[in-house]
Short mmCIF file of C-alpha atoms in Angstrom, two decimals:
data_model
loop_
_atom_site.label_atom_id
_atom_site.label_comp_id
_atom_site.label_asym_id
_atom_site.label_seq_id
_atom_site.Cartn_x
_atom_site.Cartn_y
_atom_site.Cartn_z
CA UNK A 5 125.75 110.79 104.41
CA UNK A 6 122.83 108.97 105.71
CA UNK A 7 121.23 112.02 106.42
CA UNK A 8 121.41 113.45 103.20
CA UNK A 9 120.38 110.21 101.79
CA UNK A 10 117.38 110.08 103.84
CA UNK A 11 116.55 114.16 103.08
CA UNK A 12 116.84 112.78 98.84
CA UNK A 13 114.22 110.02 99.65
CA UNK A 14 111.94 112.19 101.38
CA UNK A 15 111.97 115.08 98.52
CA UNK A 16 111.11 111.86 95.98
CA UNK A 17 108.37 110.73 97.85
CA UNK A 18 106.96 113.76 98.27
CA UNK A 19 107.16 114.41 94.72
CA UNK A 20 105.84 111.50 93.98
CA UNK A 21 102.76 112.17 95.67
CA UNK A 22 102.15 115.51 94.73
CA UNK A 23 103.57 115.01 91.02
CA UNK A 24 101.44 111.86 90.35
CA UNK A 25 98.40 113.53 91.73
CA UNK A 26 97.67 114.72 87.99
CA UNK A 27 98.58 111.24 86.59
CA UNK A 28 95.78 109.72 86.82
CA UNK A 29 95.48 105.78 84.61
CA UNK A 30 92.09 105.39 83.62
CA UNK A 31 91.97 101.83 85.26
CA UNK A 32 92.74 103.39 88.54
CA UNK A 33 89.00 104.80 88.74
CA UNK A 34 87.27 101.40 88.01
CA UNK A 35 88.57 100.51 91.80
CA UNK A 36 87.24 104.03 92.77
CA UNK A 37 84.30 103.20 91.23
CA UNK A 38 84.00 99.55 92.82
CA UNK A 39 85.23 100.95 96.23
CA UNK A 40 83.17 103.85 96.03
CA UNK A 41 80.05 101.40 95.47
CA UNK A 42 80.63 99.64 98.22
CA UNK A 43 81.41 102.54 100.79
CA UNK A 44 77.54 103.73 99.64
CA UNK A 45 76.37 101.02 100.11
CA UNK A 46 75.60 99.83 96.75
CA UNK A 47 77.67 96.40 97.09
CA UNK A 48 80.80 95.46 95.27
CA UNK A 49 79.50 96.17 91.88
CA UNK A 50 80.90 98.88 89.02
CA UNK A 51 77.01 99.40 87.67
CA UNK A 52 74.62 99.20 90.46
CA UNK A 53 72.81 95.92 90.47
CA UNK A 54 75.09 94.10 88.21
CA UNK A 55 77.37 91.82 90.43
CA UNK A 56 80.29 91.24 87.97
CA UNK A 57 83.67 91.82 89.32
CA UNK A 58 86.27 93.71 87.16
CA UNK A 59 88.71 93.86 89.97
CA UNK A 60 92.54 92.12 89.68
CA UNK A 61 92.50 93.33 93.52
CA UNK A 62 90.14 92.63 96.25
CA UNK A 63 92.47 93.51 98.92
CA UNK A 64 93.39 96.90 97.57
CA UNK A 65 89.63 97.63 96.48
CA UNK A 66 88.48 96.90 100.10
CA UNK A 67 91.34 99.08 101.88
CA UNK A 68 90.05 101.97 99.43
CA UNK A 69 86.68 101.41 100.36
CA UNK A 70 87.28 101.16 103.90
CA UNK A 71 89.30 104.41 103.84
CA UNK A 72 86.88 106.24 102.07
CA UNK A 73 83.98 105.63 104.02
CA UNK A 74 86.05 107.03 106.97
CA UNK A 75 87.11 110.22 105.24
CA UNK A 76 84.42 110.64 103.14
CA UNK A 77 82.33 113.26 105.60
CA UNK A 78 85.23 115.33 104.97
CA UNK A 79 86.82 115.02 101.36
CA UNK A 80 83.91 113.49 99.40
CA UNK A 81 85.97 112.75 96.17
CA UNK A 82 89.61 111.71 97.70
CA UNK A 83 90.39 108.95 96.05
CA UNK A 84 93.29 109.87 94.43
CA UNK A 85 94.62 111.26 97.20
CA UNK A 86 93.93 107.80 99.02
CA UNK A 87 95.18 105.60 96.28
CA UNK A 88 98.54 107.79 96.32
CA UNK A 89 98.86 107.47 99.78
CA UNK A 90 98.65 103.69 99.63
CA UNK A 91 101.42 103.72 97.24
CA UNK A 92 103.74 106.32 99.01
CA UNK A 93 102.86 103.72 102.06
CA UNK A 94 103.56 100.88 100.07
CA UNK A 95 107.32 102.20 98.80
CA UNK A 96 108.11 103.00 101.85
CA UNK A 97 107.15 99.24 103.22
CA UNK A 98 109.37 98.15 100.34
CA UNK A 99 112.27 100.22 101.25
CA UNK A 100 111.92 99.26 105.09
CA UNK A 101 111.87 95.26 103.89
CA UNK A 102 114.27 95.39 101.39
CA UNK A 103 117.03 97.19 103.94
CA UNK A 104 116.23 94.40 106.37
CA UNK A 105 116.57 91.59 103.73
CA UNK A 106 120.14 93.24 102.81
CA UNK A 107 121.25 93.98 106.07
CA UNK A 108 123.68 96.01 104.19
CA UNK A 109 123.18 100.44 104.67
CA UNK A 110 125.36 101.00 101.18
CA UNK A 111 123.60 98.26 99.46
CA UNK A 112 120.30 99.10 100.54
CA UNK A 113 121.23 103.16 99.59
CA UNK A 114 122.13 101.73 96.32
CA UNK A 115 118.98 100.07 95.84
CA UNK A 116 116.90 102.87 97.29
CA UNK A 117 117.96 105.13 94.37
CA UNK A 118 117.95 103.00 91.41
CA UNK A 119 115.04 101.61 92.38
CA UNK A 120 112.97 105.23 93.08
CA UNK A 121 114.99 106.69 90.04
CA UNK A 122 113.08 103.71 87.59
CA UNK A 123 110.34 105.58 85.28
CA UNK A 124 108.84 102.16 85.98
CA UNK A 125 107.23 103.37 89.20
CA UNK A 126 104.84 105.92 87.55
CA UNK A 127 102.41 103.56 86.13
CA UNK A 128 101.77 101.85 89.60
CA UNK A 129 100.20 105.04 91.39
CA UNK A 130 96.54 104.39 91.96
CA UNK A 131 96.57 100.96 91.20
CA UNK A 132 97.15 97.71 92.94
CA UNK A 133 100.64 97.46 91.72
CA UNK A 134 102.61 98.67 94.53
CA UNK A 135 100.61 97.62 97.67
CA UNK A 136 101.02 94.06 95.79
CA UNK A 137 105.13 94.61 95.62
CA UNK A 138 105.05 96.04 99.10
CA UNK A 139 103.01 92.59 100.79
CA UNK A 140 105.44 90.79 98.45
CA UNK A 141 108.93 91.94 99.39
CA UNK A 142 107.69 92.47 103.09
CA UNK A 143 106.26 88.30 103.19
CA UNK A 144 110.24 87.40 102.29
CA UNK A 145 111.22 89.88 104.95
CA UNK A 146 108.57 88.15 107.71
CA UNK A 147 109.60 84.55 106.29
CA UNK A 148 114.03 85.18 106.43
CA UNK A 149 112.69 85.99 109.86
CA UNK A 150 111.21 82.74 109.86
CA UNK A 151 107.81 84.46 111.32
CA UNK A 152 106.46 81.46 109.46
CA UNK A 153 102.72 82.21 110.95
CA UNK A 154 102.79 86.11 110.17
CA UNK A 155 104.53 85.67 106.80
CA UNK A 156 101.96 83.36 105.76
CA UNK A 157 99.42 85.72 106.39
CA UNK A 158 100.64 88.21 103.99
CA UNK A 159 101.51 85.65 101.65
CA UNK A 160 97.95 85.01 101.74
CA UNK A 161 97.41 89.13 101.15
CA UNK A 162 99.69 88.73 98.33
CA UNK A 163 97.14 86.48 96.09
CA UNK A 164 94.26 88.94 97.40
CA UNK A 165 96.17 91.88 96.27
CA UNK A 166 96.74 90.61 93.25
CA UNK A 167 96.22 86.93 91.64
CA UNK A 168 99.42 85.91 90.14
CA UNK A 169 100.85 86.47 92.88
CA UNK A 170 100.15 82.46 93.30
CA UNK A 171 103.35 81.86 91.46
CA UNK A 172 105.20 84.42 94.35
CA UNK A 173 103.30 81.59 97.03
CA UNK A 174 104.60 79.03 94.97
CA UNK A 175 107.96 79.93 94.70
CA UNK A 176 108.27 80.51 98.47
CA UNK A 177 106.59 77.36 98.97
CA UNK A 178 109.21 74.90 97.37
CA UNK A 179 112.07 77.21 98.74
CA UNK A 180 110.61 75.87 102.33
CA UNK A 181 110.37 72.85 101.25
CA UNK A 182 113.98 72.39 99.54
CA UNK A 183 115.81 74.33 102.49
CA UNK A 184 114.08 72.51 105.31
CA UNK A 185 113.21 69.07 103.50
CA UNK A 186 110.11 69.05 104.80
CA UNK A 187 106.64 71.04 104.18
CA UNK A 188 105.60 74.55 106.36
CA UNK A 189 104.07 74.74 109.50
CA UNK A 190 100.74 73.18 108.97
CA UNK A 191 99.18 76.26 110.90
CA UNK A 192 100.90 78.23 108.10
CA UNK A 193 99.39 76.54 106.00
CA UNK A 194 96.03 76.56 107.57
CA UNK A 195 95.69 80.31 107.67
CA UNK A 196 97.18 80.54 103.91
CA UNK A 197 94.43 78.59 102.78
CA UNK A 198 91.40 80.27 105.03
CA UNK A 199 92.53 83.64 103.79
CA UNK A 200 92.51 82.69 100.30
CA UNK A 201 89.81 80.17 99.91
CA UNK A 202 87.85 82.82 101.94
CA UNK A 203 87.41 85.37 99.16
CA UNK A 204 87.02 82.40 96.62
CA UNK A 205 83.98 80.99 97.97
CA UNK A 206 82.59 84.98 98.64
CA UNK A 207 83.56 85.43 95.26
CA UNK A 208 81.33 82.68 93.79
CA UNK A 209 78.54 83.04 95.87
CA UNK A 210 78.30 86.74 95.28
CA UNK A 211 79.50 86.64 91.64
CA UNK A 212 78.72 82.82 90.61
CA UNK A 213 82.69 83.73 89.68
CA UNK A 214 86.13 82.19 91.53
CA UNK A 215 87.84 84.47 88.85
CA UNK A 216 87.67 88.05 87.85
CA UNK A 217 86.94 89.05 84.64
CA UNK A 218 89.64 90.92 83.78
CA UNK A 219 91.40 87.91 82.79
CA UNK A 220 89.38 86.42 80.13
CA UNK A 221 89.13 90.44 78.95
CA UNK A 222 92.33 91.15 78.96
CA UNK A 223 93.28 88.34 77.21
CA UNK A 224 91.46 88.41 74.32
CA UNK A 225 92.77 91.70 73.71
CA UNK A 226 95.94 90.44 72.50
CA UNK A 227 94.06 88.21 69.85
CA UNK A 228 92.31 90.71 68.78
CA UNK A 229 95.66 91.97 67.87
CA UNK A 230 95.12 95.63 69.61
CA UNK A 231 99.00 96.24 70.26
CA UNK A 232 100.62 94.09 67.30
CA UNK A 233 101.94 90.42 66.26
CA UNK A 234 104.45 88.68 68.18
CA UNK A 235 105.27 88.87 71.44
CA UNK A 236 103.43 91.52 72.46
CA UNK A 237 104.58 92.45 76.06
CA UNK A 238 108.56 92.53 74.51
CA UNK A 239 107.79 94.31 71.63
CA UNK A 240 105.49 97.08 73.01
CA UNK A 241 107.64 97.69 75.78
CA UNK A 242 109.66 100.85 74.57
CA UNK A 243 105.89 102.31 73.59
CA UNK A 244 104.70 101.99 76.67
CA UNK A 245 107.75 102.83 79.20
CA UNK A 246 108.75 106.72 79.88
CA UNK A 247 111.91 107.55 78.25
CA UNK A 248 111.19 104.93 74.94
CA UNK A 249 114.41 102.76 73.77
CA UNK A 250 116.78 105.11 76.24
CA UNK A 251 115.12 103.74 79.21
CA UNK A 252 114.98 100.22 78.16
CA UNK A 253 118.02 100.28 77.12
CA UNK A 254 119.47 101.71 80.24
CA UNK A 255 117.22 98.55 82.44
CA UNK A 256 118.91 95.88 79.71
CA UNK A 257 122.25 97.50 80.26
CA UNK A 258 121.56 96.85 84.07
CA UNK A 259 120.18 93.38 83.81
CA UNK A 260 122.99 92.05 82.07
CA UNK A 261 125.88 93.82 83.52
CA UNK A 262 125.46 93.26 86.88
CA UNK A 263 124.98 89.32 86.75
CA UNK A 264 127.92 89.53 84.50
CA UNK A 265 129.88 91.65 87.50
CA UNK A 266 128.40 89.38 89.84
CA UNK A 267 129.53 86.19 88.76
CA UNK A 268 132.94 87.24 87.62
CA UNK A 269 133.38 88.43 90.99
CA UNK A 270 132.37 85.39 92.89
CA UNK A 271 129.79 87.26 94.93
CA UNK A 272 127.01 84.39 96.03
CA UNK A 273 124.26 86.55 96.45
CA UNK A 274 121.86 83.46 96.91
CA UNK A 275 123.20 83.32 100.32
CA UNK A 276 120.87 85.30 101.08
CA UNK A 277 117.33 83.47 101.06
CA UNK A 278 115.36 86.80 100.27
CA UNK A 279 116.97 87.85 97.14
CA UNK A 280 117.26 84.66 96.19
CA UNK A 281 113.15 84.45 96.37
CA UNK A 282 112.52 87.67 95.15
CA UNK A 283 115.05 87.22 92.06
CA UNK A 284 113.71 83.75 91.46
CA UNK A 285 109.99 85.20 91.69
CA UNK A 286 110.74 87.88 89.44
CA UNK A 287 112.04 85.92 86.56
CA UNK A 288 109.07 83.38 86.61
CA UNK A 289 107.10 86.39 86.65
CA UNK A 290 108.70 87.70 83.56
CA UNK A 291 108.92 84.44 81.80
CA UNK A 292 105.01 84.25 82.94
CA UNK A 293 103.98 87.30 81.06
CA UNK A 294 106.54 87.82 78.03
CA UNK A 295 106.21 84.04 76.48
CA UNK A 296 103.20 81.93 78.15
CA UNK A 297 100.64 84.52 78.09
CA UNK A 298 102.08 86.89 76.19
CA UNK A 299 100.15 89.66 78.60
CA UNK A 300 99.21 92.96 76.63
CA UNK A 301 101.73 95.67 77.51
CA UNK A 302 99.64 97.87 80.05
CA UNK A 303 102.57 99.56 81.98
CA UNK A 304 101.79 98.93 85.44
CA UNK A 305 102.34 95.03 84.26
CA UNK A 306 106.38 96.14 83.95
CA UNK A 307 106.75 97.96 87.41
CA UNK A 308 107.11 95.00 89.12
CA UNK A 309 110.83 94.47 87.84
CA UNK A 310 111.82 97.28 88.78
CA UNK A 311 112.70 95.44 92.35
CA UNK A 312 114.80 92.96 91.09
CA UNK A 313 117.15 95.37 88.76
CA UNK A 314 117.46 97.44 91.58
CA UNK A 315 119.04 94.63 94.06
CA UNK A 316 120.89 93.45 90.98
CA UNK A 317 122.45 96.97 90.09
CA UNK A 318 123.06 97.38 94.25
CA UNK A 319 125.25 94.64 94.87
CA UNK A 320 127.39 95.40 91.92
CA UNK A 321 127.55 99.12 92.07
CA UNK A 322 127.98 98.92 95.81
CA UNK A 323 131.30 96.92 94.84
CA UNK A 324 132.32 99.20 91.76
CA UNK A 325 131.48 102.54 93.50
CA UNK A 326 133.29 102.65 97.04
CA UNK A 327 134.59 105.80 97.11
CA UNK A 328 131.90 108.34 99.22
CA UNK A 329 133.02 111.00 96.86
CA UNK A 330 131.84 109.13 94.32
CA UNK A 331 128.97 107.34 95.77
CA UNK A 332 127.44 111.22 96.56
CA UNK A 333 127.64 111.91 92.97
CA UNK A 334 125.96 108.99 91.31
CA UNK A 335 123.34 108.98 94.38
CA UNK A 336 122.44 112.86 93.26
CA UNK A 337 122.46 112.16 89.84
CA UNK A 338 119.94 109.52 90.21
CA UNK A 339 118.03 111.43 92.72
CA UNK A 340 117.42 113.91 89.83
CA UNK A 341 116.88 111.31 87.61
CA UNK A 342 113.95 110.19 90.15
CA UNK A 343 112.49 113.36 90.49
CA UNK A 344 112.14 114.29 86.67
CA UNK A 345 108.89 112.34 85.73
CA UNK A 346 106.87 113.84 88.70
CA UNK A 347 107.99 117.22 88.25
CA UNK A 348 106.99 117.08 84.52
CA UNK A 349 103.48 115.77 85.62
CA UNK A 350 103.44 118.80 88.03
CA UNK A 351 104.19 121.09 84.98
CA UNK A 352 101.83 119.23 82.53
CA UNK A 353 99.06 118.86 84.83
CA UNK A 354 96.37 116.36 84.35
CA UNK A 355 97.14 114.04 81.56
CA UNK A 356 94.84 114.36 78.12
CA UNK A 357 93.00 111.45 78.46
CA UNK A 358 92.02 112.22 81.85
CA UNK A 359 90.50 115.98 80.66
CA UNK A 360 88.67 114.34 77.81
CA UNK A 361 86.60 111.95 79.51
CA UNK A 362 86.26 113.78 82.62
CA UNK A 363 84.85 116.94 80.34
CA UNK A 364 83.11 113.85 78.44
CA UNK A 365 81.62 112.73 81.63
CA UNK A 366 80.48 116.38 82.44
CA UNK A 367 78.57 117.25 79.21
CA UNK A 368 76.75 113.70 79.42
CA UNK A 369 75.74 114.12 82.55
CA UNK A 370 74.18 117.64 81.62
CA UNK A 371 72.33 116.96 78.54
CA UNK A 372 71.61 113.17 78.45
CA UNK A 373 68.40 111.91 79.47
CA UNK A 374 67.91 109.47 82.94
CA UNK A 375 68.89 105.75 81.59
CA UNK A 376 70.94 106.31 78.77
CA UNK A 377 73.36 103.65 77.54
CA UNK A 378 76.48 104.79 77.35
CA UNK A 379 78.95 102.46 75.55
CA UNK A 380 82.93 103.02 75.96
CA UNK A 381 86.14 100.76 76.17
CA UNK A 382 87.91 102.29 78.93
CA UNK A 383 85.61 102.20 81.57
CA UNK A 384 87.56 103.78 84.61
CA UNK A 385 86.97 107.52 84.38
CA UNK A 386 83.77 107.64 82.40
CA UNK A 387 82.09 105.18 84.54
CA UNK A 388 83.31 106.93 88.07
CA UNK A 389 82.22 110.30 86.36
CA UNK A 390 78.59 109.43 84.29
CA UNK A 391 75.83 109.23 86.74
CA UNK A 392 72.59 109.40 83.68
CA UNK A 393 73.08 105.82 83.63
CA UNK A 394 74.90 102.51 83.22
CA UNK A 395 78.07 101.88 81.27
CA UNK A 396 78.86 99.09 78.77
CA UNK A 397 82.20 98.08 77.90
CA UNK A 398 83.04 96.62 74.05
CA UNK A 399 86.23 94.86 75.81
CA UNK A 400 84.09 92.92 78.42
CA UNK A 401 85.52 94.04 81.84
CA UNK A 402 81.96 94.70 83.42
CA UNK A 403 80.19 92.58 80.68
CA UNK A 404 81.49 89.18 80.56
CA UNK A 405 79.37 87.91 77.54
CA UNK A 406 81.49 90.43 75.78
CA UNK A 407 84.76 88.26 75.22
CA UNK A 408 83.35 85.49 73.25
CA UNK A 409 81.59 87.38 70.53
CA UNK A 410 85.41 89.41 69.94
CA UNK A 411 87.00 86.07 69.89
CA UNK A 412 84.85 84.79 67.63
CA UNK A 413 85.68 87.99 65.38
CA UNK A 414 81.96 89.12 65.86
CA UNK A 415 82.54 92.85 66.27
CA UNK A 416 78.62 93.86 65.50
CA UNK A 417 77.21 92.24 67.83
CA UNK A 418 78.10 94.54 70.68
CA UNK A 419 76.21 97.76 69.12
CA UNK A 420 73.15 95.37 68.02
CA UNK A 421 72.75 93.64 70.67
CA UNK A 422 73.32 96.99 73.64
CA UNK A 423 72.15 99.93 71.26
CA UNK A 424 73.27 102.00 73.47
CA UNK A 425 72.21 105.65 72.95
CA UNK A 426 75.69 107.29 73.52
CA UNK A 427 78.92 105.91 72.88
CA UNK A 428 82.37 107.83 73.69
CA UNK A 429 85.28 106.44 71.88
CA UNK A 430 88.84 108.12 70.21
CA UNK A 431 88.61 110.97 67.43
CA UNK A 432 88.16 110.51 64.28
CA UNK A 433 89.22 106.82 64.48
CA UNK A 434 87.02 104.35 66.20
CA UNK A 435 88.15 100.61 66.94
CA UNK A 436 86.54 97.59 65.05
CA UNK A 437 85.74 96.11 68.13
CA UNK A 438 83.68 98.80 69.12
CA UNK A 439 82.00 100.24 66.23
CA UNK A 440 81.66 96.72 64.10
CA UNK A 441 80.84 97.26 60.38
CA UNK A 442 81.99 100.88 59.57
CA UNK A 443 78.96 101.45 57.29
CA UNK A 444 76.53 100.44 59.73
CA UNK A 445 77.91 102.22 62.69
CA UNK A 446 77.87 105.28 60.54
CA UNK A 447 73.98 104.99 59.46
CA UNK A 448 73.66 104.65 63.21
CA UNK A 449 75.65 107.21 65.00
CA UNK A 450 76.93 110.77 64.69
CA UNK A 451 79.85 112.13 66.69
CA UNK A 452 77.89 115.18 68.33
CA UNK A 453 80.26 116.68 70.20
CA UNK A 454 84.22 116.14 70.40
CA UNK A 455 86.67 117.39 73.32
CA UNK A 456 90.43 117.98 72.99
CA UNK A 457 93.41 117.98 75.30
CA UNK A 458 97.17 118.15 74.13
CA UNK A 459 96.39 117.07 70.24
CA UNK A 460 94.36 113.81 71.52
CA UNK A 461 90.38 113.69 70.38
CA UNK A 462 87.43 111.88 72.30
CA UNK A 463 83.69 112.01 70.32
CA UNK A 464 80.86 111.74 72.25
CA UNK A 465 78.87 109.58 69.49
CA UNK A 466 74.83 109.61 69.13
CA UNK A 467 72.26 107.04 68.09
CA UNK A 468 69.89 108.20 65.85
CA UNK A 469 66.28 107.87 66.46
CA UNK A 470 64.71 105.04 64.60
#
């Protein structure tokens, strides 16, 4: 059975790779575009010259960087292909830590297939997401081991793959602290802080920034009110998600049965120190994002629970579902559930948004003159693609002066104060943020050229000459 079980895994994976090839997030190229930048030689910038960092990942921009630069003699544009590969790398770190942490073959098969059969997954290829799960769920591994040293050297990695992964070093902090009664290692602690404090003080020096600004960005998107009232990253959450209310439903179902199961069986799974960290971690996480600050719903924010559903539903199907007979059916069923989503993408091909700015990109860069403006707000794709000059972004990321004018409900002042000579934005509807006072923007600009894939619009939008 193992066998098989390991032949499933390997068909996932590989459809994974191959399937999410042509899925391709639009915040996946600004990192291409950063670690591109500083492969060349142009520093860690997104516009050349301008040292603002729209990165939520240092670690994961440098490993793409570093990567490229090797390969890049022989596949110049290759990083999709590289930022799969770090997530079919990073999955497969997850799977390795996760079996150690269970110690358990039919518990860690269990988890193995819920967890590649979550829709949840798709949303983390080409970003950050799952090299940041991966350094997560292989620190508990390292620190069950008690490799206190090594463990917090990933821990470390953690926060530099992705910041709030400072409430994951928390958490794992105080568990030391209550298990042992006393604190960590002080050399633990030593090399924690050098690793961390290290990018910190690079990152004010070379960006008079500690933080990124993706956060203050970000942010202020929810009160602008872009994806509702209310709490946004609950209420969004069957929008966003593959498979709508069905799949939520089917996670909720999950998440509440199998504590139920659990504790009516009198199975103490916080015996074990790593779930017990990783469930712990998870919920903070979620409690983090849903009600304190209520994080806009991009979808790569909800991968990270797939983890914990998947130990939860593991332990209690492991104990419902003994039978082999049975266990081979519900382990192919889920295997086809897992490899629906890439297989679709495979059919599909590139996604719409992806053909409309890339085509966007194209035409700009074949009939705009040297220097031109161009103002969008979704930076990734356009900005890796347009080379006739810089980008500006009416959300902030890569212009931090941005923010406090939308806060302020100033939406004009990003077209006055740019004037950029080309903006491409959505078809026929254009955000307030970005266009300000309708009849203005209208006296000002003319959509001169729109693209279409799979019934969604992009204008490419013209100044007029004053």
């Amino acid at each position: 059975m193992n066998k098989l079980n390991i032949i499933y895994i390997s068909i996932i994976l590989v459809l994974f790779f191959f399937g999410y090839y042509f899925f391709r997030l639009d915040d996946t190229f600004i990192f291409y575009k950063y670690a591109k930048n500083i492969a060349e030689g142009n520093g860690y910038v997104f516009n050349i010259g301008e040292k603002v960092n729209a990165t939520t990942s240092p670690l994961y921009t440098l490993i793409l960087a570093f990567i490229y630069w090797i390969i890049k003699s022989f596949f110049n544009d290759s990083f999709v292909i590289i930022g799969n590969l770090v997530s079919i790398t990073s999955i497969l770190l997850i799977l390795y830590s996760v079996k150690n942490i269970f110690n358990d073959n039919v518990k860690f098969y269990w988890f193995a297939f819920v967890f590649l059969a979550m829709p949840l997954l798709k949303f983390g290829f080409g970003m950050e997401t799952h090299l940041n799960l991966a350094i997560i769920v292989f620190s508990v591994f390292l620190y069950t081991k008690e490799k206190y040293l090594l463990a917090a050297v990933f821990i470390a990695f953690s926060i530099l793959a992705r910041f709030d992964s400072i409430l994951f070093a928390g958490i794992i902090f105080l568990h030391y602290i209550i298990k042992n009664k006393k604190l960590p290692p002080l050399p633990g602690i030593i090399i924690f802080v050098v690793i961390v404090s290290s990018w910190f003080i690079f990152s004010k020096l070379y960006f008079d920034s500690y933080l990124p600004t993706t956060i203050s960005a970000k942010l202020s998107q929810s009160d602008l009110g872009l994806f509702g009232p209310g709490l946004i990253f609950l209420t969004n959450s069957t929008r966003v998600i593959p498979g709508g209310y069905l799949t939520v439903s089917a996670i909720l179902v999950m998440v509440l049965f199998s504590p139920i199961y659990i504790y009516l069986q009198r199975i103490n799974i916080f015996k074990n120190d790593g779930i017990l960290i990783i469930i712990v971690w998870s919920v903070t996480l979620f409690i983090t994002y849903a009600f304190i600050i209520n994080a806009p719903p991009y979808q790569w924010y909800y991968t990270p629970f797939a983890i914990p559903v998947a130990i939860l539903s593991a332990i209690s199907l492991s104990e419902i579902i003994k039978k082999d007979k049975w266990q081979k059916i519900v382990f192919a069923l889920l295997f086809i559930s897992a490899c629906v989503l890439p297989i679709k993408n495979l059919i599909q091909g590139y996604n719409p948004k992806y053909k409309n700015f890339f085509r966007a990109a194209e035409w700009l860069n074949n009939n705009a003159p040297d220097g031109s403006l161009l103002a969008v707000d979704d930076i990734g794709i356009l900005g890796y693609y347009y080379n006739k000059g810089k980008l500006i972004d009416a959300l902030g990321l890569i212009n931090p002066e941005v923010p406090k004018h939308l806060s302020q409900k100033d939406f004009d002042w990003f077209l006055t104060h740019f004037k950029p000579e080309f903006i491409a934005h959505e078809y026929p509807k254009i955000q307030l943020h970005l266009r300000g006072n309708e009849k203005i923007f209208w006296q000002n600009y003319t959509a001169i050229k729109i693209f279409e894939s799979r019934r969604e619009k992009i204008a490419i939008y013209k100044r007029h000459h004053e």
